[in-house]
Short mmCIF file of C-alpha atoms and ligand atoms in Angstrom, two decimals:
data_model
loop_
_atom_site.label_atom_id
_atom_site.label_comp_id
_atom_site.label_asym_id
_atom_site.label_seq_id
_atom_site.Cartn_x
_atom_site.Cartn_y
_atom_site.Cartn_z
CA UNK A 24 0.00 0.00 0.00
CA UNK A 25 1.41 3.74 -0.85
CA UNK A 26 0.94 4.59 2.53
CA UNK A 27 3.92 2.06 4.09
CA UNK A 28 7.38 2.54 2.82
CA UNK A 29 8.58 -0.51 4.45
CA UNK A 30 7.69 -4.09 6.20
CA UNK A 31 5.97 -3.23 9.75
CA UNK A 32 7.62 -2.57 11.68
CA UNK A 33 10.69 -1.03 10.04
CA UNK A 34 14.29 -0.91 10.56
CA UNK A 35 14.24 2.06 12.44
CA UNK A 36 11.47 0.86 14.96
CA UNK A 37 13.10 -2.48 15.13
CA UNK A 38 16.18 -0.78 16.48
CA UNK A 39 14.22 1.18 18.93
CA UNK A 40 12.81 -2.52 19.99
CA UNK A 41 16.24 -3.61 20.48
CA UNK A 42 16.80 -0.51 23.22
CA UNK A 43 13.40 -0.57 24.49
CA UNK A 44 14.02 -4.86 25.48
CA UNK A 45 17.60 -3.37 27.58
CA UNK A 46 15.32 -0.60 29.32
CA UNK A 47 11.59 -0.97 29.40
CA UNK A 48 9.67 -3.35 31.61
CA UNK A 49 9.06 -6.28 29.82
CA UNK A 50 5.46 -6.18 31.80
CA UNK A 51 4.85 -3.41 29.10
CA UNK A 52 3.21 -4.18 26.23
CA UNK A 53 2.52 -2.68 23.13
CA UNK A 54 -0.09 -3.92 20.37
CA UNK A 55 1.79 -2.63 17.49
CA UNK A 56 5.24 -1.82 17.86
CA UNK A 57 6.33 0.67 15.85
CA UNK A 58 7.78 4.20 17.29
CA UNK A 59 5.74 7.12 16.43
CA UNK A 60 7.39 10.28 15.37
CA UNK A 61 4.48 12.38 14.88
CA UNK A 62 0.64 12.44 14.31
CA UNK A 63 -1.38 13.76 11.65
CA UNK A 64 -5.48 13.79 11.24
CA UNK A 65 -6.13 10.43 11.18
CA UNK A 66 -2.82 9.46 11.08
CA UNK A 67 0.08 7.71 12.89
CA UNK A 68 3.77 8.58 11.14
CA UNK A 69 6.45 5.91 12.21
CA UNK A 70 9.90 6.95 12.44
CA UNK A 71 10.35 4.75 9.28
CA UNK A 72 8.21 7.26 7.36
CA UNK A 73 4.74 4.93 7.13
CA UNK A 74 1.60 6.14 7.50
CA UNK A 75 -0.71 3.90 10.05
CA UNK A 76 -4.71 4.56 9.93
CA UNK A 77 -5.39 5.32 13.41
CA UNK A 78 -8.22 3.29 14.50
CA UNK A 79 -7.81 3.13 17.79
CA UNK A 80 -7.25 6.89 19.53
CA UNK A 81 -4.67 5.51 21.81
CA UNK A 82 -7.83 3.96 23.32
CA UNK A 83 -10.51 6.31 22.72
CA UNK A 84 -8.28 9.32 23.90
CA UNK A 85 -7.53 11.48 21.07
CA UNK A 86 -11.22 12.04 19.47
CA UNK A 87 -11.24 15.71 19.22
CA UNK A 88 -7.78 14.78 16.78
CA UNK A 89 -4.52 14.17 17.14
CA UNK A 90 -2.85 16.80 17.65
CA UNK A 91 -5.46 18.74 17.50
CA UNK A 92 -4.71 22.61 16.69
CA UNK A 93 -7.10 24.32 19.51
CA UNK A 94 -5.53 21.94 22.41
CA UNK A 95 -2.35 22.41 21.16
CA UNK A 96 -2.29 26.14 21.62
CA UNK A 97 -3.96 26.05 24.55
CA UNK A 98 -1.09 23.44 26.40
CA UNK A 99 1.48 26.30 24.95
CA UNK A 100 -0.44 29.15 26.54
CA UNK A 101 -0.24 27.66 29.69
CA UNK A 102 2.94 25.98 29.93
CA UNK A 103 4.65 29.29 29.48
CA UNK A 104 2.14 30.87 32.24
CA UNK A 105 2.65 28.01 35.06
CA UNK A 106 3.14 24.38 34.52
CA UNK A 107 2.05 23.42 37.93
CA UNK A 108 1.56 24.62 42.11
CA UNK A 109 -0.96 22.13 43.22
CA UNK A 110 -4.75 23.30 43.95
CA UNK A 111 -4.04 21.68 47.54
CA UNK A 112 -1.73 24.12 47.70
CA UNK A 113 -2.47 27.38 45.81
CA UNK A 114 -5.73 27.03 43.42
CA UNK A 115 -6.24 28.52 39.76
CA UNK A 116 -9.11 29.03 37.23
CA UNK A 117 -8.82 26.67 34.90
CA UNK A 118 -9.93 23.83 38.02
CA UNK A 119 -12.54 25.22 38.33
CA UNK A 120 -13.50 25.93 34.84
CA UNK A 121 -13.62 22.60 34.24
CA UNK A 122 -15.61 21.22 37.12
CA UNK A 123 -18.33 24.02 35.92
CA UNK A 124 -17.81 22.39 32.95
CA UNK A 125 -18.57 19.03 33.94
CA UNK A 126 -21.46 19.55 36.23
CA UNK A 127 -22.69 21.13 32.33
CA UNK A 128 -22.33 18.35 30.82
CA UNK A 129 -22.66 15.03 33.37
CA UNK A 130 -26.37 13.21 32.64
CA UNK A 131 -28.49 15.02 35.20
CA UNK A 132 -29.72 18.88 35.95
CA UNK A 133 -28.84 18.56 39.84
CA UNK A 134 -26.45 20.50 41.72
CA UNK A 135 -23.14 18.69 41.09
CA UNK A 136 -19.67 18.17 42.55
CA UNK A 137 -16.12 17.23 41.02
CA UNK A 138 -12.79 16.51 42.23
CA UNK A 139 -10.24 16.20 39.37
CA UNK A 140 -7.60 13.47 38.78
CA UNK A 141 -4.65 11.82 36.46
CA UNK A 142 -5.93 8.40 35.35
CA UNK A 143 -9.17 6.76 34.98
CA UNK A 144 -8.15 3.79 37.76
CA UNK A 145 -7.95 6.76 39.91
CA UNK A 146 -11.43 8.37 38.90
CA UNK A 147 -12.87 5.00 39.61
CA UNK A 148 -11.25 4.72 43.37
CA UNK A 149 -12.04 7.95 44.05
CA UNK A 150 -15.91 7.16 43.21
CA UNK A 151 -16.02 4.46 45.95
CA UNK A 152 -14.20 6.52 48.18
CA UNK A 153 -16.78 8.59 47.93
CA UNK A 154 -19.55 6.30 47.51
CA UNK A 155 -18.35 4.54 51.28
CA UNK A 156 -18.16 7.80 52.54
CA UNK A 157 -21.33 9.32 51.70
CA UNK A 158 -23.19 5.94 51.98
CA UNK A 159 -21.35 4.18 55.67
CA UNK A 160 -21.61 0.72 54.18
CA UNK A 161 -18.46 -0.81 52.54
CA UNK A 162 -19.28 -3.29 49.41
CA UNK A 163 -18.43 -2.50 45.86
CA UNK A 164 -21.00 -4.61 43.17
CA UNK A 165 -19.85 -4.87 39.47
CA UNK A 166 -20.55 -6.58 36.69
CA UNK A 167 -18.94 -9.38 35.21
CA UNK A 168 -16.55 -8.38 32.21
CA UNK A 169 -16.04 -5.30 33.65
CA UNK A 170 -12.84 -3.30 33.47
CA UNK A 171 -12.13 -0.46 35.60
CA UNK A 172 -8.03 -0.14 36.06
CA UNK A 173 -4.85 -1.78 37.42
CA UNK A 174 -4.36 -0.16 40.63
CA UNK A 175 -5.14 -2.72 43.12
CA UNK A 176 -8.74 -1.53 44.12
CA UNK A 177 -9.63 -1.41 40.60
CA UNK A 178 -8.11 -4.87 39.89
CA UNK A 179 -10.41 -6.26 42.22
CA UNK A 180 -12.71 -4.65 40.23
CA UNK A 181 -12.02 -5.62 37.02
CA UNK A 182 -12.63 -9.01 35.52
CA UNK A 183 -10.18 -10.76 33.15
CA UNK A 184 -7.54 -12.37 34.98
CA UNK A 185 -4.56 -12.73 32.17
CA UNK A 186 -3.13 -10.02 31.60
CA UNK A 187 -4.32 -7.49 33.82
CA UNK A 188 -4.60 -9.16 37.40
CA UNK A 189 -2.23 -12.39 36.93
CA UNK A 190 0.09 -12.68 39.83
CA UNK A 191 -0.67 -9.58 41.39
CA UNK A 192 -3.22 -10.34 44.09
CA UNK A 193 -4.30 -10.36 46.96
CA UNK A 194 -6.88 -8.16 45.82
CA UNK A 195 -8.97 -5.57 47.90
CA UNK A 196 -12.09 -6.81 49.75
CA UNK A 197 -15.56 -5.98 49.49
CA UNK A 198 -15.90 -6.44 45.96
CA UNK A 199 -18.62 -8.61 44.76
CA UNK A 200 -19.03 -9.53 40.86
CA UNK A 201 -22.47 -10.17 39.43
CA UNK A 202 -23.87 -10.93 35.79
CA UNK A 203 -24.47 -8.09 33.58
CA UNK A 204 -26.10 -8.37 30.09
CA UNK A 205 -24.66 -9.55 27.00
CA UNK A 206 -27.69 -9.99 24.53
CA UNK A 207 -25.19 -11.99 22.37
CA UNK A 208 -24.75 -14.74 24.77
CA UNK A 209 -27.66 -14.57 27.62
CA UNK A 210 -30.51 -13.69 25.47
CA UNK A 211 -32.39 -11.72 28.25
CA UNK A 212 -33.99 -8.66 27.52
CA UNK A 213 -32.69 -6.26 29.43
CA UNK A 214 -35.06 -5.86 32.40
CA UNK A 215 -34.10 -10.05 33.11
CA UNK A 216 -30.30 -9.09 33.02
CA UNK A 217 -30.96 -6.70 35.88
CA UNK A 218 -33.33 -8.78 37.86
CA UNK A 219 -30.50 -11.33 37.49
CA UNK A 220 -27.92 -9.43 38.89
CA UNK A 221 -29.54 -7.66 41.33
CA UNK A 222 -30.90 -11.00 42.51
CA UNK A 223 -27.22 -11.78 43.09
CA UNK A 224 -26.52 -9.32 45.64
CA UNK A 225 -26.86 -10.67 49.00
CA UNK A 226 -26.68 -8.07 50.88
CA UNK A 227 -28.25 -4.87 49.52
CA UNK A 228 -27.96 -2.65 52.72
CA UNK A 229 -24.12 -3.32 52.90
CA UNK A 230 -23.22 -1.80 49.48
CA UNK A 231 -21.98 1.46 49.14
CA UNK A 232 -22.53 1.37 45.07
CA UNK A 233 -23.07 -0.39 41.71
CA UNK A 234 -20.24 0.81 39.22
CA UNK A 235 -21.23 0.01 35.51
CA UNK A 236 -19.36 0.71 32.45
CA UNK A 237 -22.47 1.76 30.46
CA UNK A 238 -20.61 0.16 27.49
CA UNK A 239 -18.42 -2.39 28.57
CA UNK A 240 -14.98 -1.40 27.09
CA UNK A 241 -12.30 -3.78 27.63
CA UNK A 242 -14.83 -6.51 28.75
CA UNK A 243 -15.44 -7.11 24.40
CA UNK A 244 -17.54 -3.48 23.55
CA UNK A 245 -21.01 -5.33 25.12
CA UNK A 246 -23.99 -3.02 24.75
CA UNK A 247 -26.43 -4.02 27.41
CA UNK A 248 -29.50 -4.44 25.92
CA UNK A 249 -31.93 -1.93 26.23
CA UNK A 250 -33.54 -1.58 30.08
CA UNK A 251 -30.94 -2.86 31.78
CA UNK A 252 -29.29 0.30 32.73
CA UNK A 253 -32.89 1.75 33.77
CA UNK A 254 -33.67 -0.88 35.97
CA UNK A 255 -30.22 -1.21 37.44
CA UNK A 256 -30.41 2.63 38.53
CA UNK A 257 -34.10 2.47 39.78
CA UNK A 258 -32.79 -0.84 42.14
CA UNK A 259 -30.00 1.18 42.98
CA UNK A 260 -32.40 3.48 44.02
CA UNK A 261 -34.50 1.85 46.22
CA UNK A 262 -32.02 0.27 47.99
CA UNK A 263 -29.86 3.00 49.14
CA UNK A 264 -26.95 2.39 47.30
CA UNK A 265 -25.31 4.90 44.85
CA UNK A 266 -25.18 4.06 40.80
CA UNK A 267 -21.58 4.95 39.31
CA UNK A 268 -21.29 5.19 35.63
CA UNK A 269 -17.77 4.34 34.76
CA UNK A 270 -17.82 6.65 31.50
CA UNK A 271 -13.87 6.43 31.54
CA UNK A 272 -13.79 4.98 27.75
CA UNK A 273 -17.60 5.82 26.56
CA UNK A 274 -17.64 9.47 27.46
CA UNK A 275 -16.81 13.15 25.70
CA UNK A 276 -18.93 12.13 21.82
CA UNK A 277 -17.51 9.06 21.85
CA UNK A 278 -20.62 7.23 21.81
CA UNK A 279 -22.64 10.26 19.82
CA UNK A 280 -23.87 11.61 22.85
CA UNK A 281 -21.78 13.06 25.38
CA UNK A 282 -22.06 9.95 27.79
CA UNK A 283 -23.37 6.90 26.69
CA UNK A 284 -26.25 7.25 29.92
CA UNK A 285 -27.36 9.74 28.26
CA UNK A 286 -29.08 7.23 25.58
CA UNK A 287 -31.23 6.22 27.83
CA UNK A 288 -31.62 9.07 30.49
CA UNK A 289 -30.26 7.08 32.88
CA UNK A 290 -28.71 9.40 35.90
CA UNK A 291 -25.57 8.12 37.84
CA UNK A 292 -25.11 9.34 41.63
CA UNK A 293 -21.12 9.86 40.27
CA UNK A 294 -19.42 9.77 37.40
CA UNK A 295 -15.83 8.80 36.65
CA UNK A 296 -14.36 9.57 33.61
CA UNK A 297 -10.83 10.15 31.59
CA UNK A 298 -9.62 9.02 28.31
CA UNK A 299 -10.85 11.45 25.76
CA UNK A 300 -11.71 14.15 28.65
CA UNK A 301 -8.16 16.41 27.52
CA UNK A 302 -7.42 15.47 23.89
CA UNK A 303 -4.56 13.09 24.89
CA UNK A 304 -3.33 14.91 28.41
CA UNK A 305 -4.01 13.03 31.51
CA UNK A 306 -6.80 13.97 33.46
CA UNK A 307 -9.27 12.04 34.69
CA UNK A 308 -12.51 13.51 37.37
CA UNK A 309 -15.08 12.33 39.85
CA UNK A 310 -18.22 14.23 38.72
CA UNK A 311 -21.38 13.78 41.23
CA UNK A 312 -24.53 14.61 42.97
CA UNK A 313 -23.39 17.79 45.40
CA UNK A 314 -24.34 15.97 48.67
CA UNK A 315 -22.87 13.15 47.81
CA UNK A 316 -19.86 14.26 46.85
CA UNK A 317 -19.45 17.13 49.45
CA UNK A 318 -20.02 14.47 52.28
CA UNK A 319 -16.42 13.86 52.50
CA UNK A 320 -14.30 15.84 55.17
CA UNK A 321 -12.36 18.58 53.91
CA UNK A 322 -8.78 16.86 52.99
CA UNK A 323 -10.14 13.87 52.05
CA UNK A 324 -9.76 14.17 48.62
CA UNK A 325 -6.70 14.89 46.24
CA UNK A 326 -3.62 14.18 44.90
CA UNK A 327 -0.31 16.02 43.52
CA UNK A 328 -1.10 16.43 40.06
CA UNK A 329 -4.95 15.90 39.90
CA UNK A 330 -6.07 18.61 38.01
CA UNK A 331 -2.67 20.07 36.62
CA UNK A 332 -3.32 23.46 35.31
CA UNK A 333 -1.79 22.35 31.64
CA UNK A 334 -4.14 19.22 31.42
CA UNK A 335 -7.35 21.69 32.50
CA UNK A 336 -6.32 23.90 29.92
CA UNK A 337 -6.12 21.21 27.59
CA UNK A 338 -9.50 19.87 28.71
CA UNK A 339 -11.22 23.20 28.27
CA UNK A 340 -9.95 23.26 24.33
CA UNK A 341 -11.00 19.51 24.19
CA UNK A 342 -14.33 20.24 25.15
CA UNK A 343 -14.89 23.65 22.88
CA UNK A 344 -13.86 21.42 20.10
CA UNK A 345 -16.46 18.83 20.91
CA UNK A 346 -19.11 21.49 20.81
CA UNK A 347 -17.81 23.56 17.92
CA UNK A 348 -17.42 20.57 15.42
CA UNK A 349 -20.20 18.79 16.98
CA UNK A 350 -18.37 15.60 17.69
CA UNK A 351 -21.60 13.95 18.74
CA UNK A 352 -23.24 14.06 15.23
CA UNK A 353 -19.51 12.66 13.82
CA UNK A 354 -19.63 10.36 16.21
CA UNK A 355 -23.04 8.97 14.80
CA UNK A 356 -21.99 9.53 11.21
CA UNK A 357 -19.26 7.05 11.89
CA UNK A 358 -21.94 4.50 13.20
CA UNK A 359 -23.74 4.68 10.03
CA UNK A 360 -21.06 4.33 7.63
CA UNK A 361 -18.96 1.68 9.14
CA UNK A 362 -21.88 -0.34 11.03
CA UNK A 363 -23.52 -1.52 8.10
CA UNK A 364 -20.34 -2.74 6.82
CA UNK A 365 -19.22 -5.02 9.79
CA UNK A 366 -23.03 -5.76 9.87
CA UNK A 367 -22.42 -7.39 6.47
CA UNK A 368 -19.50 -9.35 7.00
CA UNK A 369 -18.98 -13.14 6.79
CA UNK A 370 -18.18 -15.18 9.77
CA UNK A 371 -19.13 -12.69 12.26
CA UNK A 372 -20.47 -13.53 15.62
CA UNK A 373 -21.81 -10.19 16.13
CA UNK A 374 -21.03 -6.46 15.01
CA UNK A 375 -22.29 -4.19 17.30
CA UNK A 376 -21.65 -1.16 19.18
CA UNK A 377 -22.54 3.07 19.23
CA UNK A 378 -21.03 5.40 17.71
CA UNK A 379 -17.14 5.34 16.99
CA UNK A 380 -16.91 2.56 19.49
CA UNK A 381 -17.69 -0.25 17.31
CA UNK A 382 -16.52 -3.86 17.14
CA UNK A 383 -16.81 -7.22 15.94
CA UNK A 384 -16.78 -10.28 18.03
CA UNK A 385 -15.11 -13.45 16.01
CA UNK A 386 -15.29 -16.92 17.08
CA UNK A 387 -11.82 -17.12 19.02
CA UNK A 388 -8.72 -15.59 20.10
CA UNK A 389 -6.26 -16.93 17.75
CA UNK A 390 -9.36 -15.57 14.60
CA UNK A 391 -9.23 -11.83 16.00
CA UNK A 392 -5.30 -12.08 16.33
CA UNK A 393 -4.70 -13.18 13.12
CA UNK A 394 -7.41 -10.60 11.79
CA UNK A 395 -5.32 -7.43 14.13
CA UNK A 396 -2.11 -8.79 12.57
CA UNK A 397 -3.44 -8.65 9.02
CA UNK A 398 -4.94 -4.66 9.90
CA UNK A 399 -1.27 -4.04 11.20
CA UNK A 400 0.73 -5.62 8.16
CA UNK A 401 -1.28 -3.48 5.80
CA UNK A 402 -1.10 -0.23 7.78
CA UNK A 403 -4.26 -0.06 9.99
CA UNK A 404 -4.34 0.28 13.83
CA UNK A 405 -6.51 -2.09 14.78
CA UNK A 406 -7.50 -2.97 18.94
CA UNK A 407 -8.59 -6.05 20.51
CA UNK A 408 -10.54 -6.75 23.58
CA UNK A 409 -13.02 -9.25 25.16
CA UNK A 410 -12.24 -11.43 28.06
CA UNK A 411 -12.12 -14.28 25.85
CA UNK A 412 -9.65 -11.58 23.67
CA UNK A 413 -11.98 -13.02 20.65
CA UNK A 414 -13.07 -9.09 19.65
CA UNK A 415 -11.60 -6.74 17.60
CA UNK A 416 -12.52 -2.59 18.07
CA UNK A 417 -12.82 0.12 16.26
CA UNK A 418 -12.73 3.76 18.19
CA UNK A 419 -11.20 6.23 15.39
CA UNK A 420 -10.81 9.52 15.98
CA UNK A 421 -13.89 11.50 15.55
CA UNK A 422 -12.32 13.90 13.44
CA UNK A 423 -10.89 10.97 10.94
CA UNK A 424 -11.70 12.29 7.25
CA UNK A 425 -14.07 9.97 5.66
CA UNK A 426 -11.44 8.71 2.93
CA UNK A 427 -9.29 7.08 5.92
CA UNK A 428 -12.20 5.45 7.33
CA UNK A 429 -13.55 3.95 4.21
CA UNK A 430 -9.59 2.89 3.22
CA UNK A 431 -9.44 1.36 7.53
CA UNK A 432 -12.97 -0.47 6.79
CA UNK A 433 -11.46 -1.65 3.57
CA UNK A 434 -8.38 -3.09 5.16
CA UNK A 435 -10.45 -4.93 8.11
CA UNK A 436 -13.20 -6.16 5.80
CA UNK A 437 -10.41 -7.87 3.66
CA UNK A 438 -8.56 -9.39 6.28
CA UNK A 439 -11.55 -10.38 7.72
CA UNK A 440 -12.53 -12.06 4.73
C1 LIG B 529 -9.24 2.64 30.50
C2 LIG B 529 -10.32 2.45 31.49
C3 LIG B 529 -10.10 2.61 32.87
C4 LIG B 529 -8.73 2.91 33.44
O1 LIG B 529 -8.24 4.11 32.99
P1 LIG B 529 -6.65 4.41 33.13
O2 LIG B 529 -6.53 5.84 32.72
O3 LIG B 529 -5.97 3.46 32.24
O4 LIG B 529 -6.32 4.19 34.56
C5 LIG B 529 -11.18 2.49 33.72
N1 LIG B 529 -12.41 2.20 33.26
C6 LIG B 529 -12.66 2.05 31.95
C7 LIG B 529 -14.05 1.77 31.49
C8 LIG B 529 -11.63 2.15 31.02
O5 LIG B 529 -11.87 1.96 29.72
#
């Protein structure tokens, strides 16, 4: 293809391997592994000189584009202002320009809270912090498949045991994992998945919170069917306990709303998201009802870098670029051009998904391997997920010009073929 001008990877990135064995932690993966020397819209340029289709954001972080001219400007701006003090120590704007921001834009009209972060593990822990806190009881439920982060709160959390929790327990306590709903395999309708897993909870009056990814991300892109999220949230609310939308991968357009809850008006008690929150600078938040939220002491909450004046700044450009190019509707225009197509392919468990986070589930493993490889030998960053590792996902940028898409569709259609 014109696009590579050698084998992938390429010399150059093969010699950067070599290094990278003597000095990175072999614990470190990387799906594809050639070196990046710069970006362009749509694009990933290897120090070789090919030109990858970016299909995968860095995991759904760089939607608003990559680099993307308004966040870029706005990082400079403030670099050469301050590059850091720590709000625990001396505040600034741009915090709190943000948090106004979120309350904005979180699923819900109530008076809302936020305490910004670095990484979406840490938006998640800081939820059940606050979820204990507010609530005095101590248990965590989630879902099978679920993924929430590799700190060791969130491994308990999170499902899959190769590669993310292997070898690294004991885990934290209090966590208790229920079914969820996967239409593909369960065939419930969505009101059964939720009597089903709220029917596992044995003790509803010692949980502190239900934490849902309202799209499960790494757990294989499974949309719950429709109802499930409803009826999860009104059990949740009868019983006391708090409803946290992990919106860490699905949030900020990338589902063509700005949180996938919003589909279905569904209204978390707190909301933890990152990823594509700061166009590819870390930040992460806790965004949640006010009394909630405010119910823990003064102190309790914080960190070093949460909410580092260059990554708000970055945020705020991320989010006027969502608005301004109206990454919601290019969101959905990605849904209808490359659904269809996945729709129509042979040998296809299921394509589903909303939005740019789309995927197709294949019958095993070694299928969607050999499938990724194929997208990667011709050029085309392709993602895997699932917890049987069987699905391969799309989340392009939101911002990727039409051509690349259709030329990324046609490379996975082919090798999927
Ligand atoms: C990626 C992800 C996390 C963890 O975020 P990190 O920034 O990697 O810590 C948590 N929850 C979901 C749903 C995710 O996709």
């Amino acid at each position: 293809m014109a696009r590579l001008r050698t084998e992938i990877p390429g010399p150059r990135s093969r010699e950067l391997t070599g290094r990278r064995e003597g000095a990175v932690a072999a614990g470190v993966g990387s799906v594809l592994p050639v070196f990046v020397d710069h970006a362009e819209p749509g694009l990933l340029v290897d120090v070789d000189g090919n030109r990858l289709i970016d299909l995968g954001s860095g995991i759904a972080v760089t939607g608003v584009g990559n680099p993307a001219p308004r966040v870029a400007r706005a990082v400079h701006e403030q670099v050469d202002r301050f590059s850091h003090t720590c709000f625990m120590v001396t505040p600034y704007e741009g915090y709190v320009d943000v948090c106004e921001r979120l309350a904005e834009l979180t699923p819900g009209g109530h008076a809302k809270r936020s305490v910004l972060l670095n990484s979406g593990a840490e938006a998640v822990e800081n939820a059940v912090k606050i979820a204990r806190h507010a609530t005095g009881r101590p248990g965590v439920v989630v879902l099978d498949h679920a993924y929430h982060g590799r700190t060791n709160l969130t491994l308990a959390m999170t499902a899959k045991d190769v590669p993310y929790k292997h070898g690294f327990g004991p885990f934290a306590p209090e966590v208790h994992r229920v079914p969820g709903s996967y239409p593909l395999h369960d065939g419930l309708t969505g009101e059964e998945a939720a009597r089903r897993a709220v029917a596992a909870i044995d003790r509803p009056d010692e949980v502190a919170c239900v934490v849902v990814e309202p799209i499960q991300g790494e757990g294989g892109f499974v949309v719950p069917a429709p109802g499930f999220l409803p009826a999860l949230a009104d059990w949740c609310r009868s019983h006391g306990v708090l409803l946290v939308a992990d919106e860490v991968q699905t949030g900020f357009c990338r589902t063509g709303d700005w949180f996938a809850c919003d589909r279905e008006g569904v209204v978390p008690d707190l909301v933890a998201m990152a990823k594509g929150i700061a166009g590819g600078l870390p930040l992460a938040a806790v965004t949640g009802r006010a009394d909630v939220v405010d119910a823990v002491h003064a102190g309790g909450l914080g960190g070093t870098y949460g909410g580092n004046p260059i990554a708000c700044a970055a945020a705020l450009a991320a989010l006027d670029t969502m608005r301004e190019l109206d990454l919601n509707a290019a969101a959905r225009r990605i849904e209808a051009t490359a659904l269809p197509r996945l729709r129509a392919l042979p040998d296809v468990a299921q394509a589903r998904g909303r939005g740019a986070m789309l995927a197709v589930e294949l019958a095993s493993a070694e299928v969607a391997g050999r499938v990724a490889a194929a997208c990667h030998a011709a050029g085309v960053v392709v993602l895997t997920c699932g917890t049987r590792g069987n699905v391969i996902r799309l989340l392009p940028p939101l911002v990727i010009p039409d051509e690349l898409l259709a030329e990324g569709l046609d490379v996975l259609e082919g090798a999927i073929r």
